Amino acid sequence: MQSQWSEGDAERMVACYAQQGVGRDLSLRVYTSRLLGGEPKLVLHGGGNTSVKTIVRDPLDEEVKVLCVKGSGWDMGAIEPAGLPAVRLAALRKLRERGALADEEMVRVQRANLIDPGAPNPSVETLLHAFLPHKYVDHTHSTAVLGLTDHPDAAERCADLYGRRLGLVPYIMPGFRLAKKAAEVFESDPDVEGLVLLKHGIFTFGGTAREAYERMIAAVSLAEERIARRSTAVFVPVRLPAAVATPAEVAPILRGACAIADPRGSGAFKRFVLDFRSNHAILDYVNGTELRRYGQAGVATPDHTIRTKNYPLIVPAPEPGKLDGFKTAVRDAVDTFVAEYHAYFARHNARQEVPKRELDPMPGSSWCRASACSG
Ligand SMILES: [Zn+2]
């Protein structure tokens, strides 16, 4: 992965935002956030987050140290200064003294310390940014880094690749506990350039926007090179029917099986829009003999979960002339998928202090977007 940093572009952005009263620190934060957000190998739409520690004037015209951190609902690829709400840094850091802090209380304290009370909610990973001392902190869910860390022996793989360059943080759900743990890992070796969060993503940091950004690109590039060297495995193909039905024949069957009846009994249905994609990599994947094993391994990052759910629906190859059998198989597969989704939700919801709301149980993207650590 190449650094897209351009001194000219960065200075142009600083000059442009200066006309709107935006300071240099925040303008450069916007600039590299967009560079990161414009690369889908680093974050998908809405994923990841960035921050800068700077000084602003509060509504009483007094200077105050703040953390400007990505707000909920903003996409890094098109972020504006308003998408990085300023929160009083001292208040955030004071929270570290707490033994525990529920997500709801964390959000309440963060909102109470916004400089602009009308600003969006700061990211759920705000405290992780606040507890680190660096001026610029960048966070992505790099596919290559996750390819390295979504393994039982991820710690050894990371140590082998990064040495002491990056700290290693065990998997913890985003929130207060993760923020505290990440700060502890950093403080145990303050020379690190970033942190790898197992099964989650990567943070890099620096004294300047460019340093934090280019440390991200360098760390991701190392992971990409390592994966490229080892990617000799190929999927062993299954024996396919002589011909397969066309997307136009298959789509109505899939849409019908996944349609959701209006719970109010109006007789109306919510239906999915289908998008048919096919290329070499996709065909290799779906035609592998072990699809049912690796297809159920779960997605690489929460970014994917909120768009695709954790597992795909797997249906047999549709043979022309035998579509009635295919239809039955699809309906059975969807019934099983829905039952397993209800069970999955109930299992995890039982462990939550504050009950969560279940999304629609169908495969594919959800009607109602949840927020993972996209913040
Ligand atoms: Zn994250």
Short mmCIF file of C-alpha atoms and ligand atoms in Angstrom, two decimals:
data_model
loop_
_atom_site.label_atom_id
_atom_site.label_comp_id
_atom_site.label_asym_id
_atom_site.label_seq_id
_atom_site.Cartn_x
_atom_site.Cartn_y
_atom_site.Cartn_z
CA MET A 1 0.00 0.00 0.00
CA GLN A 2 1.36 3.38 -1.00
CA SER A 3 1.20 6.57 1.03
CA GLN A 4 -1.09 9.07 -0.67
CA TRP A 5 0.27 12.00 1.35
CA SER A 6 0.78 15.13 -0.75
CA GLU A 7 2.32 18.19 0.85
CA GLY A 8 0.55 20.37 -1.72
CA ASP A 9 -2.89 18.85 -1.09
CA ALA A 10 -2.41 19.03 2.68
CA GLU A 11 -1.50 22.73 2.58
CA ARG A 12 -4.36 23.50 0.21
CA MET A 13 -6.78 21.91 2.64
CA VAL A 14 -5.31 23.88 5.56
CA ALA A 15 -5.67 27.13 3.58
CA CYS A 16 -9.21 26.28 2.50
CA TYR A 17 -10.48 25.48 6.00
CA ALA A 18 -8.63 28.46 7.50
CA GLN A 19 -11.15 30.64 5.67
CA GLN A 20 -13.88 28.92 7.71
CA GLY A 21 -12.01 29.46 10.97
CA VAL A 22 -10.79 25.85 11.24
CA GLY A 23 -7.32 25.44 12.75
CA ARG A 24 -4.34 23.72 11.13
CA ASP A 25 -4.41 20.70 13.47
CA LEU A 26 -8.01 19.83 12.64
CA SER A 27 -7.60 20.54 8.91
CA LEU A 28 -4.72 18.07 8.67
CA ARG A 29 -6.81 15.60 10.69
CA VAL A 30 -9.53 15.89 8.09
CA TYR A 31 -6.98 15.48 5.29
CA THR A 32 -5.46 12.17 6.45
CA SER A 33 -8.83 10.84 7.67
CA ARG A 34 -10.05 11.17 4.11
CA LEU A 35 -6.93 9.42 2.79
CA LEU A 36 -7.60 6.49 5.12
CA GLY A 37 -11.34 6.48 4.51
CA GLY A 38 -10.88 6.50 0.74
CA GLU A 39 -9.17 3.09 0.81
CA PRO A 40 -11.63 0.18 1.26
CA LYS A 41 -8.76 -2.15 2.21
CA LEU A 42 -8.46 -0.04 5.37
CA VAL A 43 -12.06 0.79 6.26
CA LEU A 44 -15.48 0.25 4.78
CA HIS A 45 -18.04 3.07 4.73
CA GLY A 46 -18.48 4.39 8.27
CA GLY A 47 -15.76 2.19 9.79
CA GLY A 48 -12.60 3.18 11.66
CA ASN A 49 -11.96 6.45 13.44
CA THR A 50 -9.32 9.13 13.91
CA SER A 51 -8.56 11.91 16.36
CA VAL A 52 -6.38 14.91 17.08
CA LYS A 53 -5.62 16.61 20.38
CA THR A 54 -5.70 20.36 20.01
CA ILE A 55 -6.86 23.60 21.59
CA VAL A 56 -10.14 25.34 20.77
CA ARG A 57 -12.20 28.14 22.27
CA ASP A 58 -15.28 27.06 24.20
CA PRO A 59 -18.63 28.94 24.12
CA LEU A 60 -17.29 31.26 26.86
CA ASP A 61 -14.33 32.11 24.60
CA GLU A 62 -11.85 30.36 26.86
CA GLU A 63 -9.10 28.16 25.47
CA VAL A 64 -9.56 24.51 26.30
CA LYS A 65 -7.64 21.33 25.45
CA VAL A 66 -9.86 18.99 23.48
CA LEU A 67 -9.91 15.71 21.65
CA CYS A 68 -11.47 16.08 18.20
CA VAL A 69 -12.60 12.54 17.39
CA LYS A 70 -14.72 11.06 14.64
CA GLY A 71 -18.42 11.34 15.37
CA SER A 72 -21.13 8.78 14.76
CA GLY A 73 -22.71 8.86 11.34
CA TRP A 74 -19.69 10.27 9.54
CA ASP A 75 -17.72 8.43 6.89
CA MET A 76 -13.96 9.01 7.00
CA GLY A 77 -13.71 9.17 3.23
CA ALA A 78 -15.81 12.33 3.08
CA ILE A 79 -15.41 13.73 6.58
CA GLU A 80 -15.62 17.44 7.34
CA PRO A 81 -14.39 19.28 10.47
CA ALA A 82 -17.94 19.04 11.86
CA GLY A 83 -17.56 15.25 11.75
CA LEU A 84 -14.83 15.42 14.40
CA PRO A 85 -16.61 16.82 17.47
CA ALA A 86 -14.40 18.41 20.15
CA VAL A 87 -14.62 16.88 23.65
CA ARG A 88 -12.87 18.22 26.77
CA LEU A 89 -9.74 16.09 27.05
CA ALA A 90 -9.26 16.42 30.83
CA ALA A 91 -12.76 15.09 31.49
CA LEU A 92 -12.20 12.09 29.23
CA ARG A 93 -8.88 11.26 30.87
CA LYS A 94 -10.39 11.51 34.34
CA LEU A 95 -12.60 8.55 33.44
CA ARG A 96 -9.55 6.31 33.48
CA GLU A 97 -9.68 6.33 37.28
CA ARG A 98 -12.97 4.44 37.19
CA GLY A 99 -13.02 0.70 37.79
CA ALA A 100 -15.87 0.08 35.35
CA LEU A 101 -18.02 2.19 33.05
CA ALA A 102 -21.10 1.03 31.11
CA ASP A 103 -21.39 2.12 27.48
CA GLU A 104 -24.46 4.23 28.24
CA GLU A 105 -22.68 6.14 31.03
CA MET A 106 -19.61 6.59 28.81
CA VAL A 107 -21.75 8.15 26.08
CA ARG A 108 -23.47 10.40 28.65
CA VAL A 109 -20.16 11.74 29.99
CA GLN A 110 -18.80 12.24 26.47
CA ARG A 111 -21.89 14.19 25.42
CA ALA A 112 -21.79 16.27 28.58
CA ASN A 113 -18.26 17.38 27.69
CA LEU A 114 -18.82 18.31 24.05
CA ILE A 115 -17.79 21.87 23.22
CA ASP A 116 -20.75 22.05 20.83
CA PRO A 117 -23.78 20.46 22.52
CA GLY A 118 -25.34 19.87 19.11
CA ALA A 119 -22.42 17.83 17.79
CA PRO A 120 -22.83 14.13 16.92
CA ASN A 121 -21.96 11.45 19.48
CA PRO A 122 -18.20 10.90 19.64
CA SER A 123 -17.00 7.45 18.53
CA VAL A 124 -17.41 4.50 20.90
CA GLU A 125 -13.58 4.30 20.77
CA THR A 126 -13.15 7.90 22.01
CA LEU A 127 -11.59 6.89 25.32
CA LEU A 128 -8.96 4.76 23.62
CA HIS A 129 -7.91 7.86 21.66
CA ALA A 130 -8.03 10.03 24.79
CA PHE A 131 -5.94 7.71 26.97
CA LEU A 132 -3.07 7.69 24.45
CA PRO A 133 -0.74 10.70 24.69
CA HIS A 134 -0.12 11.27 20.95
CA LYS A 135 -1.41 14.27 19.10
CA TYR A 136 -2.69 12.22 16.13
CA VAL A 137 -4.24 8.76 16.46
CA ASP A 138 -5.45 6.74 13.46
CA HIS A 139 -7.56 3.58 13.59
CA THR A 140 -8.56 1.26 10.76
CA HIS A 141 -9.87 -2.28 10.31
CA SER A 142 -7.25 -3.14 7.68
CA THR A 143 -8.12 -6.35 5.86
CA ALA A 144 -4.45 -7.37 5.65
CA VAL A 145 -3.85 -6.85 9.37
CA LEU A 146 -6.99 -8.84 10.18
CA GLY A 147 -5.80 -11.55 7.82
CA LEU A 148 -2.80 -11.78 10.10
CA THR A 149 -4.54 -11.48 13.46
CA ASP A 150 -7.74 -13.51 13.02
CA HIS A 151 -5.80 -16.65 13.94
CA PRO A 152 -5.34 -18.56 17.19
CA ASP A 153 -1.57 -17.90 17.01
CA ALA A 154 -1.98 -14.21 16.09
CA ALA A 155 0.36 -13.07 18.87
CA GLU A 156 3.25 -15.09 17.43
CA ARG A 157 2.44 -13.97 13.88
CA CYS A 158 2.42 -10.30 14.92
CA ALA A 159 5.57 -10.55 17.00
CA ASP A 160 7.30 -12.27 14.09
CA LEU A 161 6.25 -9.57 11.63
CA TYR A 162 6.35 -6.40 13.71
CA GLY A 163 8.81 -7.20 16.48
CA ARG A 164 8.49 -4.43 19.07
CA ARG A 165 7.27 -1.90 16.53
CA LEU A 166 3.61 -2.45 17.46
CA GLY A 167 2.03 -3.40 20.79
CA LEU A 168 -0.45 -6.25 20.95
CA VAL A 169 -3.87 -5.83 22.62
CA PRO A 170 -6.06 -8.90 23.32
CA TYR A 171 -9.63 -8.95 22.03
CA ILE A 172 -12.06 -6.93 24.13
CA MET A 173 -15.35 -5.39 22.92
CA PRO A 174 -14.88 -1.67 22.07
CA GLY A 175 -15.56 0.52 25.08
CA PHE A 176 -14.07 1.47 28.42
CA ARG A 177 -12.30 -1.83 29.19
CA LEU A 178 -10.64 -1.93 25.79
CA ALA A 179 -9.50 1.69 26.14
CA LYS A 180 -7.87 0.98 29.51
CA LYS A 181 -6.19 -2.17 28.27
CA ALA A 182 -4.83 -0.45 25.15
CA ALA A 183 -3.36 2.36 27.26
CA GLU A 184 -1.69 -0.20 29.55
CA VAL A 185 -0.16 -2.04 26.58
CA PHE A 186 1.16 1.23 25.19
CA GLU A 187 2.61 2.32 28.54
CA SER A 188 4.43 -0.99 28.93
CA ASP A 189 6.49 -0.03 25.85
CA PRO A 190 6.05 3.65 24.90
CA ASP A 191 8.39 3.32 21.92
CA VAL A 192 5.77 1.48 19.86
CA GLU A 193 4.39 3.19 16.75
CA GLY A 194 0.94 1.67 17.14
CA LEU A 195 -1.16 -1.15 18.53
CA VAL A 196 -2.62 -4.23 16.90
CA LEU A 197 -5.99 -5.12 18.40
CA LEU A 198 -6.52 -8.83 17.93
CA LYS A 199 -9.61 -9.73 15.86
CA HIS A 200 -10.39 -6.01 15.52
CA GLY A 201 -7.88 -3.76 13.74
CA ILE A 202 -4.90 -1.49 14.14
CA PHE A 203 -4.08 1.88 15.72
CA THR A 204 -1.07 3.99 14.76
CA PHE A 205 -0.10 7.31 16.25
CA GLY A 206 2.37 10.14 15.94
CA GLY A 207 3.23 13.74 16.64
CA THR A 208 2.00 14.84 13.22
CA ALA A 209 -0.83 13.85 10.92
CA ARG A 210 1.66 12.60 8.37
CA GLU A 211 3.60 10.48 10.87
CA ALA A 212 0.49 8.69 12.20
CA TYR A 213 -0.85 8.14 8.68
CA GLU A 214 2.41 6.86 7.21
CA ARG A 215 2.95 4.53 10.15
CA MET A 216 -0.48 3.04 9.30
CA ILE A 217 0.49 2.59 5.66
CA ALA A 218 3.85 1.04 6.61
CA ALA A 219 2.32 -1.43 9.08
CA VAL A 220 -0.44 -2.44 6.67
CA SER A 221 2.08 -2.84 3.84
CA LEU A 222 4.11 -5.27 5.95
CA ALA A 223 0.98 -7.34 6.59
CA GLU A 224 0.10 -7.29 2.87
CA GLU A 225 3.57 -8.49 1.90
CA ARG A 226 3.46 -11.29 4.46
CA ILE A 227 0.07 -12.49 3.26
CA ALA A 228 1.11 -12.33 -0.40
CA ARG A 229 4.09 -14.56 0.36
CA ARG A 230 1.95 -17.18 2.03
CA SER A 231 -1.14 -17.16 -0.18
CA THR A 232 -0.41 -20.41 -1.94
CA ALA A 233 -3.55 -22.15 -0.70
CA VAL A 234 -6.27 -22.66 -3.30
CA PHE A 235 -9.81 -23.92 -2.88
CA VAL A 236 -10.37 -27.44 -4.21
CA PRO A 237 -13.37 -27.13 -6.58
CA VAL A 238 -16.53 -29.22 -6.26
CA ARG A 239 -18.03 -31.02 -9.25
CA LEU A 240 -20.59 -28.58 -10.66
CA PRO A 241 -23.71 -29.33 -12.76
CA ALA A 242 -23.16 -29.14 -16.53
CA ALA A 243 -25.10 -25.85 -16.54
CA VAL A 244 -26.36 -23.45 -13.90
CA ALA A 245 -29.51 -21.36 -13.99
CA THR A 246 -29.20 -17.65 -14.79
CA PRO A 247 -29.33 -14.88 -12.15
CA ALA A 248 -32.68 -13.81 -13.64
CA GLU A 249 -34.12 -17.27 -12.88
CA VAL A 250 -32.57 -17.51 -9.42
CA ALA A 251 -33.16 -14.00 -8.07
CA PRO A 252 -36.98 -14.20 -7.67
CA ILE A 253 -36.62 -17.42 -5.70
CA LEU A 254 -34.06 -15.90 -3.34
CA ARG A 255 -36.03 -12.67 -2.95
CA GLY A 256 -39.22 -14.57 -2.22
CA ALA A 257 -37.59 -16.77 0.39
CA CYS A 258 -36.02 -13.77 2.16
CA ALA A 259 -39.02 -11.41 2.00
CA ILE A 260 -40.19 -10.23 5.41
CA ALA A 261 -43.91 -10.05 6.06
CA ASP A 262 -45.19 -6.84 7.67
CA PRO A 263 -45.55 -7.74 11.37
CA ARG A 264 -48.73 -5.62 11.53
CA GLY A 265 -50.42 -8.14 9.23
CA SER A 266 -51.05 -5.72 6.35
CA GLY A 267 -50.11 -8.41 3.84
CA ALA A 268 -47.20 -6.30 2.55
CA PHE A 269 -43.63 -7.57 2.40
CA LYS A 270 -40.24 -5.96 2.76
CA ARG A 271 -38.02 -7.31 0.01
CA PHE A 272 -34.31 -7.20 -0.63
CA VAL A 273 -32.65 -5.75 -3.69
CA LEU A 274 -30.20 -8.36 -4.99
CA ASP A 275 -26.79 -7.59 -6.45
CA PHE A 276 -25.22 -10.40 -8.49
CA ARG A 277 -21.42 -10.45 -8.52
CA SER A 278 -19.06 -12.95 -10.07
CA ASN A 279 -15.34 -12.99 -10.73
CA HIS A 280 -12.50 -15.49 -10.42
CA ALA A 281 -11.96 -14.96 -6.71
CA ILE A 282 -15.69 -15.21 -5.92
CA LEU A 283 -16.13 -18.39 -7.99
CA ASP A 284 -13.05 -19.99 -6.40
CA TYR A 285 -14.54 -19.27 -3.00
CA VAL A 286 -18.12 -20.41 -3.59
CA ASN A 287 -17.14 -23.53 -5.56
CA GLY A 288 -14.73 -24.91 -2.95
CA THR A 289 -15.48 -28.35 -1.55
CA GLU A 290 -15.04 -27.01 1.97
CA LEU A 291 -17.31 -23.97 1.55
CA ARG A 292 -19.57 -25.02 4.40
CA ARG A 293 -16.57 -25.04 6.75
CA TYR A 294 -14.74 -21.84 5.82
CA GLY A 295 -17.95 -20.04 4.79
CA GLN A 296 -19.13 -20.29 8.39
CA ALA A 297 -15.91 -19.02 9.97
CA GLY A 298 -17.40 -15.55 10.58
CA VAL A 299 -16.48 -12.24 8.98
CA ALA A 300 -13.14 -10.52 9.44
CA THR A 301 -14.34 -7.37 11.20
CA PRO A 302 -17.42 -5.76 12.77
CA ASP A 303 -17.51 -3.50 9.69
CA HIS A 304 -18.67 -6.50 7.71
CA THR A 305 -21.05 -7.81 10.36
CA ILE A 306 -23.22 -4.72 10.23
CA ARG A 307 -23.62 -5.10 6.47
CA THR A 308 -23.69 -8.83 5.83
CA LYS A 309 -24.34 -10.44 9.23
CA ASN A 310 -21.71 -12.82 10.49
CA TYR A 311 -22.43 -15.77 8.19
CA PRO A 312 -23.63 -16.09 4.60
CA LEU A 313 -26.61 -18.18 3.50
CA ILE A 314 -25.33 -21.12 1.46
CA VAL A 315 -27.61 -22.65 -1.17
CA PRO A 316 -26.94 -25.41 -3.73
CA ALA A 317 -25.98 -24.73 -7.36
CA PRO A 318 -29.24 -24.01 -9.27
CA GLU A 319 -29.71 -26.37 -12.21
CA PRO A 320 -31.88 -25.26 -15.13
CA GLY A 321 -35.07 -27.30 -15.30
CA LYS A 322 -34.80 -28.31 -11.65
CA LEU A 323 -35.74 -25.01 -10.06
CA ASP A 324 -38.60 -26.43 -7.99
CA GLY A 325 -36.08 -28.51 -6.06
CA PHE A 326 -33.82 -25.48 -5.77
CA LYS A 327 -36.71 -23.44 -4.39
CA THR A 328 -37.39 -26.00 -1.67
CA ALA A 329 -33.70 -26.14 -0.77
CA VAL A 330 -33.53 -22.33 -0.55
CA ARG A 331 -36.59 -22.11 1.70
CA ASP A 332 -35.20 -24.81 4.00
CA ALA A 333 -31.83 -23.03 4.12
CA VAL A 334 -33.48 -19.68 4.93
CA ASP A 335 -35.61 -21.27 7.68
CA THR A 336 -32.46 -22.74 9.24
CA PHE A 337 -30.64 -19.40 8.87
CA VAL A 338 -33.45 -17.50 10.59
CA ALA A 339 -33.66 -20.01 13.46
CA GLU A 340 -29.90 -19.84 13.98
CA TYR A 341 -29.93 -16.03 13.90
CA HIS A 342 -32.63 -15.89 16.60
CA ALA A 343 -30.62 -18.34 18.72
CA TYR A 344 -27.37 -16.38 18.14
CA PHE A 345 -29.06 -13.13 19.18
CA ALA A 346 -30.69 -14.65 22.26
CA ARG A 347 -27.41 -16.26 23.34
CA HIS A 348 -25.44 -13.02 23.20
CA ASN A 349 -28.23 -10.73 24.38
CA ALA A 350 -28.48 -12.78 27.57
CA ARG A 351 -24.99 -11.58 28.49
CA GLN A 352 -25.74 -7.86 28.02
CA GLU A 353 -26.43 -5.56 30.94
CA VAL A 354 -28.67 -3.44 28.73
CA PRO A 355 -30.81 -5.57 26.36
CA LYS A 356 -30.18 -5.05 22.64
CA ARG A 357 -32.73 -4.85 19.83
CA GLU A 358 -32.72 -7.75 17.40
CA LEU A 359 -32.33 -6.91 13.71
CA ASP A 360 -34.25 -8.64 10.95
CA PRO A 361 -33.16 -12.28 10.85
CA MET A 362 -32.59 -12.57 7.09
CA PRO A 363 -29.23 -13.14 5.42
CA GLY A 364 -27.55 -10.11 3.88
CA SER A 365 -27.62 -6.49 4.90
CA SER A 366 -29.88 -5.33 7.67
CA TRP A 367 -32.74 -2.91 7.35
CA CYS A 368 -31.64 -1.27 10.49
CA ARG A 369 -27.95 -0.49 10.72
CA ALA A 370 -26.31 -1.18 14.04
CA SER A 371 -23.09 0.51 15.10
CA ALA A 372 -20.15 -1.66 15.95
CA CYS A 373 -16.97 0.27 16.52
CA SER A 374 -17.68 2.44 13.53
CA GLY A 375 -18.60 5.15 16.00
ZN ZN B 1 -12.45 -0.31 15.55
#
